[in-house]
Amino acid sequence: MSQLYVSAEHVLQGGYHHATLRRLQEPNTTIEPHNIMYPVFLLEDDNAKQEVASMPNVYRYGINELIPVLKDLVAKGLKSILIFGIIETLPKDPTGSHADSAQNPVIRALPRLRAELPSLLLACDVCLCPYTSHGHCGLLTDSGAIDHAASVKRIAEVALAYALAGAQIVAPSDMMDNRIKAIKEALVSVKLQNQVSLLSYSCKFASSMYGPFRDTMKSSPMSGDRKCYQLPPGAAALAARAAVSTRTTRTTRTLYINFNRIN
């Protein structure tokens, strides 16, 4: 008997394997805890807590400081978080080696979060900019342009590492074309396609409003900007084209960023 092939773009079950995800598949006409994601900024120092100067009352946390905060919020109704990893002492390099290394704070924290907060839906931001020495969201050619194929391959590797560590959603925010298909194929390769969802940034506009996030993440580009791979502001037709061309199977809305899609 020939082996059946699982086509990555036709997998639906990854979009509703968790109770909160099932709620997110419903029409979201009200603002409730299940359709709000709480952003978490995770430090490599497990016992650290740092105030973010550009965002009052927002903090970066090490995992030992973060867990008590999350337990209190879950008791008050929090359903899901989006985790952003920050490195300060681990070295950054052109390929973002520590985006998926064993020392990465997100990879180290995921098993503890799954164990101590089993009901909490865990999403992980997938991007290279906090880990690359040049601060861009993809890999660069010798001329400084985005190396598209290499970037997509690397981003899929990072997303898979987070999934294997315990992430229930991987959220690629890099805006490299075709990385959704690559990530879904990576999940299929290890039989995680029905246990891990994708939250894809189908339409992400270049904007100065990301400034506080980049300050928080210590991820601003060392040179140039991200306008060559984030959509031009006001390009509604291009955004619609990007949304349609994204290789997804099922959509929902969240209150994190417009045009996000969950698979």
PDB file of C-alpha atoms in Angstrom:
ATOM      1  CA  MET A   1       0.000   0.000   0.000  1.00  0.00           C
ATOM      2  CA  SER A   2       1.383   3.396  -0.951  1.00  0.00           C
ATOM      3  CA  GLN A   3       2.050   5.877   1.846  1.00  0.00           C
ATOM      4  CA  LEU A   4      -0.479   8.711   2.115  1.00  0.00           C
ATOM      5  CA  TYR A   5       0.973  12.197   1.732  1.00  0.00           C
ATOM      6  CA  VAL A   6      -0.086  15.007   4.068  1.00  0.00           C
ATOM      7  CA  SER A   7      -0.302  18.252   2.118  1.00  0.00           C
ATOM      8  CA  ALA A   8       0.787  21.046   4.473  1.00  0.00           C
ATOM      9  CA  GLU A   9      -1.556  23.692   3.076  1.00  0.00           C
ATOM     10  CA  HIS A  10      -4.591  21.452   3.548  1.00  0.00           C
ATOM     11  CA  VAL A  11      -4.083  20.707   7.256  1.00  0.00           C
ATOM     12  CA  LEU A  12      -6.960  22.193   9.266  1.00  0.00           C
ATOM     13  CA  GLN A  13      -6.601  20.521  12.658  1.00  0.00           C
ATOM     14  CA  GLY A  14      -3.621  22.650  13.702  1.00  0.00           C
ATOM     15  CA  GLY A  15      -6.062  25.545  13.975  1.00  0.00           C
ATOM     16  CA  TYR A  16      -8.269  24.123  16.720  1.00  0.00           C
ATOM     17  CA  HIS A  17      -6.264  21.676  18.846  1.00  0.00           C
ATOM     18  CA  HIS A  18      -6.558  23.902  21.961  1.00  0.00           C
ATOM     19  CA  ALA A  19      -9.716  25.123  23.701  1.00  0.00           C
ATOM     20  CA  THR A  20      -8.775  28.791  23.265  1.00  0.00           C
ATOM     21  CA  LEU A  21      -8.029  28.221  19.580  1.00  0.00           C
ATOM     22  CA  ARG A  22     -11.480  26.715  19.137  1.00  0.00           C
ATOM     23  CA  ARG A  23     -13.000  29.890  20.574  1.00  0.00           C
ATOM     24  CA  LEU A  24     -10.846  31.951  18.214  1.00  0.00           C
ATOM     25  CA  GLN A  25     -12.363  30.150  15.241  1.00  0.00           C
ATOM     26  CA  GLU A  26     -15.765  31.579  16.138  1.00  0.00           C
ATOM     27  CA  PRO A  27     -16.883  34.991  14.847  1.00  0.00           C
ATOM     28  CA  ASN A  28     -15.232  37.488  17.215  1.00  0.00           C
ATOM     29  CA  THR A  29     -17.824  40.198  17.677  1.00  0.00           C
ATOM     30  CA  THR A  30     -16.960  41.056  21.278  1.00  0.00           C
ATOM     31  CA  ILE A  31     -13.764  41.749  23.202  1.00  0.00           C
ATOM     32  CA  GLU A  32     -13.254  38.858  25.618  1.00  0.00           C
ATOM     33  CA  PRO A  33     -10.229  37.263  27.316  1.00  0.00           C
ATOM     34  CA  HIS A  34     -10.015  34.477  24.730  1.00  0.00           C
ATOM     35  CA  ASN A  35      -9.364  36.856  21.822  1.00  0.00           C
ATOM     36  CA  ILE A  36      -6.726  39.026  23.500  1.00  0.00           C
ATOM     37  CA  MET A  37      -3.054  37.982  23.545  1.00  0.00           C
ATOM     38  CA  TYR A  38      -0.804  39.331  26.285  1.00  0.00           C
ATOM     39  CA  PRO A  39       2.729  40.134  25.001  1.00  0.00           C
ATOM     40  CA  VAL A  40       5.546  38.800  27.175  1.00  0.00           C
ATOM     41  CA  PHE A  41       9.167  39.945  26.856  1.00  0.00           C
ATOM     42  CA  LEU A  42      11.455  37.166  28.090  1.00  0.00           C
ATOM     43  CA  LEU A  43      15.047  37.733  29.222  1.00  0.00           C
ATOM     44  CA  GLU A  44      17.841  35.158  29.271  1.00  0.00           C
ATOM     45  CA  ASP A  45      18.614  35.978  32.938  1.00  0.00           C
ATOM     46  CA  ASP A  46      16.000  33.845  34.730  1.00  0.00           C
ATOM     47  CA  ASN A  47      15.839  36.130  37.773  1.00  0.00           C
ATOM     48  CA  ALA A  48      15.813  39.505  36.022  1.00  0.00           C
ATOM     49  CA  LYS A  49      13.098  42.143  35.813  1.00  0.00           C
ATOM     50  CA  GLN A  50      13.654  45.284  33.734  1.00  0.00           C
ATOM     51  CA  GLU A  51      11.382  48.256  33.219  1.00  0.00           C
ATOM     52  CA  VAL A  52      10.851  49.346  29.604  1.00  0.00           C
ATOM     53  CA  ALA A  53      11.534  53.085  29.358  1.00  0.00           C
ATOM     54  CA  SER A  54       9.505  53.614  26.172  1.00  0.00           C
ATOM     55  CA  MET A  55       6.429  51.755  27.492  1.00  0.00           C
ATOM     56  CA  PRO A  56       5.510  52.732  31.084  1.00  0.00           C
ATOM     57  CA  ASN A  57       4.374  49.863  33.340  1.00  0.00           C
ATOM     58  CA  VAL A  58       5.728  47.284  30.874  1.00  0.00           C
ATOM     59  CA  TYR A  59       8.555  44.988  31.980  1.00  0.00           C
ATOM     60  CA  ARG A  60      10.965  42.452  30.596  1.00  0.00           C
ATOM     61  CA  TYR A  61      11.068  39.322  32.757  1.00  0.00           C
ATOM     62  CA  GLY A  62      13.253  36.325  33.394  1.00  0.00           C
ATOM     63  CA  ILE A  63      11.237  33.120  33.654  1.00  0.00           C
ATOM     64  CA  ASN A  64      11.418  32.957  37.466  1.00  0.00           C
ATOM     65  CA  GLU A  65       9.941  36.462  37.690  1.00  0.00           C
ATOM     66  CA  LEU A  66       7.445  35.859  34.897  1.00  0.00           C
ATOM     67  CA  ILE A  67       5.683  32.744  36.169  1.00  0.00           C
ATOM     68  CA  PRO A  68       4.181  34.348  39.327  1.00  0.00           C
ATOM     69  CA  VAL A  69       2.928  37.280  37.220  1.00  0.00           C
ATOM     70  CA  LEU A  70       1.276  34.939  34.732  1.00  0.00           C
ATOM     71  CA  LYS A  71      -0.288  32.784  37.442  1.00  0.00           C
ATOM     72  CA  ASP A  72      -1.979  35.872  38.842  1.00  0.00           C
ATOM     73  CA  LEU A  73      -3.214  36.918  35.386  1.00  0.00           C
ATOM     74  CA  VAL A  74      -4.477  33.430  34.527  1.00  0.00           C
ATOM     75  CA  ALA A  75      -6.449  33.424  37.769  1.00  0.00           C
ATOM     76  CA  LYS A  76      -8.054  36.662  36.528  1.00  0.00           C
ATOM     77  CA  GLY A  77      -8.965  35.150  33.156  1.00  0.00           C
ATOM     78  CA  LEU A  78      -5.894  35.391  30.887  1.00  0.00           C
ATOM     79  CA  LYS A  79      -6.076  32.760  28.129  1.00  0.00           C
ATOM     80  CA  SER A  80      -3.041  33.268  25.890  1.00  0.00           C
ATOM     81  CA  ILE A  81       0.333  34.983  25.655  1.00  0.00           C
ATOM     82  CA  LEU A  82       2.719  35.893  22.837  1.00  0.00           C
ATOM     83  CA  ILE A  83       6.348  35.408  23.878  1.00  0.00           C
ATOM     84  CA  PHE A  84       9.199  37.564  22.563  1.00  0.00           C
ATOM     85  CA  GLY A  85      12.743  36.424  23.385  1.00  0.00           C
ATOM     86  CA  ILE A  86      15.515  38.896  24.214  1.00  0.00           C
ATOM     87  CA  ILE A  87      19.229  38.143  24.473  1.00  0.00           C
ATOM     88  CA  GLU A  88      21.790  40.421  26.130  1.00  0.00           C
ATOM     89  CA  THR A  89      24.859  38.286  26.838  1.00  0.00           C
ATOM     90  CA  LEU A  90      24.505  35.556  24.211  1.00  0.00           C
ATOM     91  CA  PRO A  91      26.330  36.662  21.042  1.00  0.00           C
ATOM     92  CA  LYS A  92      24.414  37.852  17.983  1.00  0.00           C
ATOM     93  CA  ASP A  93      25.638  36.810  14.534  1.00  0.00           C
ATOM     94  CA  PRO A  94      24.555  37.177  10.879  1.00  0.00           C
ATOM     95  CA  THR A  95      22.370  34.026  10.945  1.00  0.00           C
ATOM     96  CA  GLY A  96      20.817  34.473  14.400  1.00  0.00           C
ATOM     97  CA  SER A  97      22.319  31.271  15.772  1.00  0.00           C
ATOM     98  CA  HIS A  98      20.810  31.783  19.221  1.00  0.00           C
ATOM     99  CA  ALA A  99      17.265  32.182  17.878  1.00  0.00           C
ATOM    100  CA  ASP A 100      16.899  28.413  18.316  1.00  0.00           C
ATOM    101  CA  SER A 101      19.880  27.355  20.424  1.00  0.00           C
ATOM    102  CA  ALA A 102      19.520  25.403  23.670  1.00  0.00           C
ATOM    103  CA  GLN A 103      20.416  28.620  25.539  1.00  0.00           C
ATOM    104  CA  ASN A 104      17.594  30.627  23.960  1.00  0.00           C
ATOM    105  CA  PRO A 105      15.333  31.970  26.747  1.00  0.00           C
ATOM    106  CA  VAL A 106      12.112  31.037  24.927  1.00  0.00           C
ATOM    107  CA  ILE A 107      13.165  27.452  24.296  1.00  0.00           C
ATOM    108  CA  ARG A 108      14.266  27.067  27.920  1.00  0.00           C
ATOM    109  CA  ALA A 109      11.050  28.597  29.269  1.00  0.00           C
ATOM    110  CA  LEU A 110       8.451  26.733  27.195  1.00  0.00           C
ATOM    111  CA  PRO A 111       8.602  23.397  29.073  1.00  0.00           C
ATOM    112  CA  ARG A 112       8.211  25.206  32.418  1.00  0.00           C
ATOM    113  CA  LEU A 113       5.304  27.281  31.167  1.00  0.00           C
ATOM    114  CA  ARG A 114       3.538  24.184  29.825  1.00  0.00           C
ATOM    115  CA  ALA A 115       4.041  22.415  33.164  1.00  0.00           C
ATOM    116  CA  GLU A 116       3.080  25.264  35.510  1.00  0.00           C
ATOM    117  CA  LEU A 117       0.334  26.897  33.423  1.00  0.00           C
ATOM    118  CA  PRO A 118      -1.263  24.013  31.505  1.00  0.00           C
ATOM    119  CA  SER A 119      -4.381  25.932  30.456  1.00  0.00           C
ATOM    120  CA  LEU A 120      -2.490  28.919  29.025  1.00  0.00           C
ATOM    121  CA  LEU A 121      -2.157  29.015  25.217  1.00  0.00           C
ATOM    122  CA  LEU A 122       1.500  29.712  24.360  1.00  0.00           C
ATOM    123  CA  ALA A 123       2.394  31.574  21.173  1.00  0.00           C
ATOM    124  CA  CYS A 124       5.981  32.444  20.226  1.00  0.00           C
ATOM    125  CA  ASP A 125       7.088  35.293  17.998  1.00  0.00           C
ATOM    126  CA  VAL A 126       9.325  33.924  15.249  1.00  0.00           C
ATOM    127  CA  CYS A 127      11.774  36.453  13.857  1.00  0.00           C
ATOM    128  CA  LEU A 128      15.531  36.715  13.470  1.00  0.00           C
ATOM    129  CA  CYS A 129      15.931  40.428  14.243  1.00  0.00           C
ATOM    130  CA  PRO A 130      16.478  40.056  18.040  1.00  0.00           C
ATOM    131  CA  TYR A 131      19.243  37.534  17.377  1.00  0.00           C
ATOM    132  CA  THR A 132      21.068  38.811  14.281  1.00  0.00           C
ATOM    133  CA  SER A 133      24.073  41.110  14.466  1.00  0.00           C
ATOM    134  CA  HIS A 134      22.617  43.274  11.672  1.00  0.00           C
ATOM    135  CA  GLY A 135      19.144  43.507  13.261  1.00  0.00           C
ATOM    136  CA  HIS A 136      17.190  42.513  10.155  1.00  0.00           C
ATOM    137  CA  CYS A 137      14.351  39.984  10.063  1.00  0.00           C
ATOM    138  CA  GLY A 138      16.025  37.768   7.461  1.00  0.00           C
ATOM    139  CA  LEU A 139      19.498  36.784   6.324  1.00  0.00           C
ATOM    140  CA  LEU A 140      21.478  39.152   4.106  1.00  0.00           C
ATOM    141  CA  THR A 141      23.516  38.712   0.944  1.00  0.00           C
ATOM    142  CA  ASP A 142      27.012  40.185   0.625  1.00  0.00           C
ATOM    143  CA  SER A 143      25.450  43.302  -0.887  1.00  0.00           C
ATOM    144  CA  GLY A 144      23.166  43.786   2.131  1.00  0.00           C
ATOM    145  CA  ALA A 145      19.930  42.726   0.409  1.00  0.00           C
ATOM    146  CA  ILE A 146      17.590  40.071   1.851  1.00  0.00           C
ATOM    147  CA  ASP A 147      18.637  36.526   0.909  1.00  0.00           C
ATOM    148  CA  HIS A 148      15.115  35.250   0.451  1.00  0.00           C
ATOM    149  CA  ALA A 149      15.560  31.488   0.169  1.00  0.00           C
ATOM    150  CA  ALA A 150      18.066  31.335   3.019  1.00  0.00           C
ATOM    151  CA  SER A 151      15.813  33.526   5.194  1.00  0.00           C
ATOM    152  CA  VAL A 152      12.755  31.314   4.695  1.00  0.00           C
ATOM    153  CA  LYS A 153      14.768  28.175   5.482  1.00  0.00           C
ATOM    154  CA  ARG A 154      16.202  29.706   8.664  1.00  0.00           C
ATOM    155  CA  ILE A 155      12.832  31.046   9.860  1.00  0.00           C
ATOM    156  CA  ALA A 156      11.244  27.611   9.373  1.00  0.00           C
ATOM    157  CA  GLU A 157      14.059  26.080  11.446  1.00  0.00           C
ATOM    158  CA  VAL A 158      13.406  28.511  14.306  1.00  0.00           C
ATOM    159  CA  ALA A 159       9.635  27.974  14.193  1.00  0.00           C
ATOM    160  CA  LEU A 160      10.131  24.210  14.322  1.00  0.00           C
ATOM    161  CA  ALA A 161      12.490  24.511  17.302  1.00  0.00           C
ATOM    162  CA  TYR A 162       9.857  26.470  19.236  1.00  0.00           C
ATOM    163  CA  ALA A 163       7.188  23.910  18.316  1.00  0.00           C
ATOM    164  CA  LEU A 164       9.363  21.038  19.502  1.00  0.00           C
ATOM    165  CA  ALA A 165      10.053  22.905  22.758  1.00  0.00           C
ATOM    166  CA  GLY A 166       6.335  23.242  23.511  1.00  0.00           C
ATOM    167  CA  ALA A 167       4.910  26.248  21.646  1.00  0.00           C
ATOM    168  CA  GLN A 168       1.260  25.788  20.682  1.00  0.00           C
ATOM    169  CA  ILE A 169       1.342  28.671  18.192  1.00  0.00           C
ATOM    170  CA  VAL A 170       4.300  29.913  16.160  1.00  0.00           C
ATOM    171  CA  ALA A 171       3.917  33.489  14.924  1.00  0.00           C
ATOM    172  CA  PRO A 172       6.347  34.477  12.145  1.00  0.00           C
ATOM    173  CA  SER A 173       6.475  38.286  12.114  1.00  0.00           C
ATOM    174  CA  ASP A 174       9.351  38.646   9.645  1.00  0.00           C
ATOM    175  CA  MET A 175       7.233  39.225   6.474  1.00  0.00           C
ATOM    176  CA  MET A 176       9.388  37.023   4.221  1.00  0.00           C
ATOM    177  CA  ASP A 177       7.295  35.741   1.315  1.00  0.00           C
ATOM    178  CA  ASN A 178       6.486  31.995   1.353  1.00  0.00           C
ATOM    179  CA  ARG A 179       7.638  31.257   4.902  1.00  0.00           C
ATOM    180  CA  ILE A 180       4.173  30.039   5.944  1.00  0.00           C
ATOM    181  CA  LYS A 181       4.315  27.091   3.558  1.00  0.00           C
ATOM    182  CA  ALA A 182       7.881  26.294   4.665  1.00  0.00           C
ATOM    183  CA  ILE A 183       6.884  26.297   8.344  1.00  0.00           C
ATOM    184  CA  LYS A 184       3.825  24.120   7.734  1.00  0.00           C
ATOM    185  CA  GLU A 185       5.933  21.622   5.796  1.00  0.00           C
ATOM    186  CA  ALA A 186       8.449  21.573   8.678  1.00  0.00           C
ATOM    187  CA  LEU A 187       5.619  20.797  11.132  1.00  0.00           C
ATOM    188  CA  VAL A 188       4.321  18.025   8.878  1.00  0.00           C
ATOM    189  CA  SER A 189       7.815  16.511   8.744  1.00  0.00           C
ATOM    190  CA  VAL A 190       7.721  15.835  12.502  1.00  0.00           C
ATOM    191  CA  LYS A 191       3.985  15.091  12.706  1.00  0.00           C
ATOM    192  CA  LEU A 192       3.145  18.298  14.609  1.00  0.00           C
ATOM    193  CA  GLN A 193       0.829  19.726  11.966  1.00  0.00           C
ATOM    194  CA  ASN A 194      -2.282  19.051  14.081  1.00  0.00           C
ATOM    195  CA  GLN A 195      -0.732  20.167  17.388  1.00  0.00           C
ATOM    196  CA  VAL A 196       0.815  23.531  16.523  1.00  0.00           C
ATOM    197  CA  SER A 197      -0.928  26.503  14.903  1.00  0.00           C
ATOM    198  CA  LEU A 198       0.477  29.313  12.791  1.00  0.00           C
ATOM    199  CA  LEU A 199      -0.343  32.930  13.437  1.00  0.00           C
ATOM    200  CA  SER A 200       0.917  34.548  10.254  1.00  0.00           C
ATOM    201  CA  TYR A 201       1.426  38.257   9.772  1.00  0.00           C
ATOM    202  CA  SER A 202      -0.144  38.290   6.326  1.00  0.00           C
ATOM    203  CA  CYS A 203      -0.189  42.105   6.068  1.00  0.00           C
ATOM    204  CA  LYS A 204       2.310  44.039   8.162  1.00  0.00           C
ATOM    205  CA  PHE A 205       2.926  47.649   7.205  1.00  0.00           C
ATOM    206  CA  ALA A 206       6.212  49.492   7.677  1.00  0.00           C
ATOM    207  CA  SER A 207       5.583  51.934  10.516  1.00  0.00           C
ATOM    208  CA  SER A 208       7.367  54.056  13.094  1.00  0.00           C
ATOM    209  CA  MET A 209       4.828  52.760  15.632  1.00  0.00           C
ATOM    210  CA  TYR A 210       6.987  49.642  16.062  1.00  0.00           C
ATOM    211  CA  GLY A 211       9.639  51.810  17.719  1.00  0.00           C
ATOM    212  CA  PRO A 212       8.747  50.972  21.357  1.00  0.00           C
ATOM    213  CA  PHE A 213       8.662  47.241  20.550  1.00  0.00           C
ATOM    214  CA  ARG A 214      12.074  47.406  18.908  1.00  0.00           C
ATOM    215  CA  ASP A 215      13.400  49.284  21.931  1.00  0.00           C
ATOM    216  CA  THR A 216      11.970  46.625  24.214  1.00  0.00           C
ATOM    217  CA  MET A 217      13.396  43.812  22.115  1.00  0.00           C
ATOM    218  CA  LYS A 218      16.756  45.493  21.437  1.00  0.00           C
ATOM    219  CA  SER A 219      16.158  44.589  17.800  1.00  0.00           C
ATOM    220  CA  SER A 220      16.452  47.751  15.710  1.00  0.00           C
ATOM    221  CA  PRO A 221      18.388  47.360  12.419  1.00  0.00           C
ATOM    222  CA  MET A 222      22.047  48.322  12.633  1.00  0.00           C
ATOM    223  CA  SER A 223      21.753  49.937   9.193  1.00  0.00           C
ATOM    224  CA  GLY A 224      18.991  50.605   6.682  1.00  0.00           C
ATOM    225  CA  ASP A 225      15.366  49.867   7.483  1.00  0.00           C
ATOM    226  CA  ARG A 226      12.683  47.199   6.920  1.00  0.00           C
ATOM    227  CA  LYS A 227      10.702  48.938   4.203  1.00  0.00           C
ATOM    228  CA  CYS A 228      11.854  46.468   1.552  1.00  0.00           C
ATOM    229  CA  TYR A 229      10.005  43.574   3.246  1.00  0.00           C
ATOM    230  CA  GLN A 230       7.253  45.263   5.254  1.00  0.00           C
ATOM    231  CA  LEU A 231       4.353  46.602   3.176  1.00  0.00           C
ATOM    232  CA  PRO A 232       4.242  50.279   2.150  1.00  0.00           C
ATOM    233  CA  PRO A 233       1.779  52.239   4.335  1.00  0.00           C
ATOM    234  CA  GLY A 234      -1.494  52.790   2.527  1.00  0.00           C
ATOM    235  CA  ALA A 235      -0.904  49.950   0.032  1.00  0.00           C
ATOM    236  CA  ALA A 236      -4.352  48.417   0.534  1.00  0.00           C
ATOM    237  CA  ALA A 237      -4.391  46.546  -2.773  1.00  0.00           C
ATOM    238  CA  LEU A 238      -0.951  45.059  -2.116  1.00  0.00           C
ATOM    239  CA  ALA A 239      -2.053  44.064   1.399  1.00  0.00           C
ATOM    240  CA  ALA A 240      -5.128  42.286   0.028  1.00  0.00           C
ATOM    241  CA  ARG A 241      -2.937  40.473  -2.484  1.00  0.00           C
ATOM    242  CA  ALA A 242      -0.545  39.428   0.286  1.00  0.00           C
ATOM    243  CA  ALA A 243      -3.410  38.110   2.405  1.00  0.00           C
ATOM    244  CA  VAL A 244      -4.857  36.065  -0.439  1.00  0.00           C
ATOM    245  CA  SER A 245      -1.482  34.626  -1.445  1.00  0.00           C
ATOM    246  CA  THR A 246      -0.546  33.545   2.083  1.00  0.00           C
ATOM    247  CA  ARG A 247      -0.567  29.745   2.154  1.00  0.00           C
ATOM    248  CA  THR A 248      -3.113  29.285   4.949  1.00  0.00           C
ATOM    249  CA  THR A 249      -6.100  27.035   5.517  1.00  0.00           C
ATOM    250  CA  ARG A 250      -8.191  28.679   8.186  1.00  0.00           C
ATOM    251  CA  THR A 251      -8.473  32.209   9.491  1.00  0.00           C
ATOM    252  CA  THR A 252      -9.524  34.105  12.557  1.00  0.00           C
ATOM    253  CA  ARG A 253      -9.120  37.573  14.021  1.00  0.00           C
ATOM    254  CA  THR A 254      -7.173  38.568  17.115  1.00  0.00           C
ATOM    255  CA  LEU A 255      -6.682  41.913  18.810  1.00  0.00           C
ATOM    256  CA  TYR A 256      -2.933  41.833  18.349  1.00  0.00           C
ATOM    257  CA  ILE A 257      -2.414  43.111  14.800  1.00  0.00           C
ATOM    258  CA  ASN A 258      -4.694  43.507  11.786  1.00  0.00           C
ATOM    259  CA  PHE A 259      -4.639  40.754   9.181  1.00  0.00           C
ATOM    260  CA  ASN A 260      -3.086  38.115  11.437  1.00  0.00           C
ATOM    261  CA  ARG A 261      -4.158  34.622  10.505  1.00  0.00           C
ATOM    262  CA  ILE A 262      -4.259  31.485  12.598  1.00  0.00           C
ATOM    263  CA  ASN A 263      -3.846  28.096  10.895  1.00  0.00           C
TER     264      ASN A 263
END
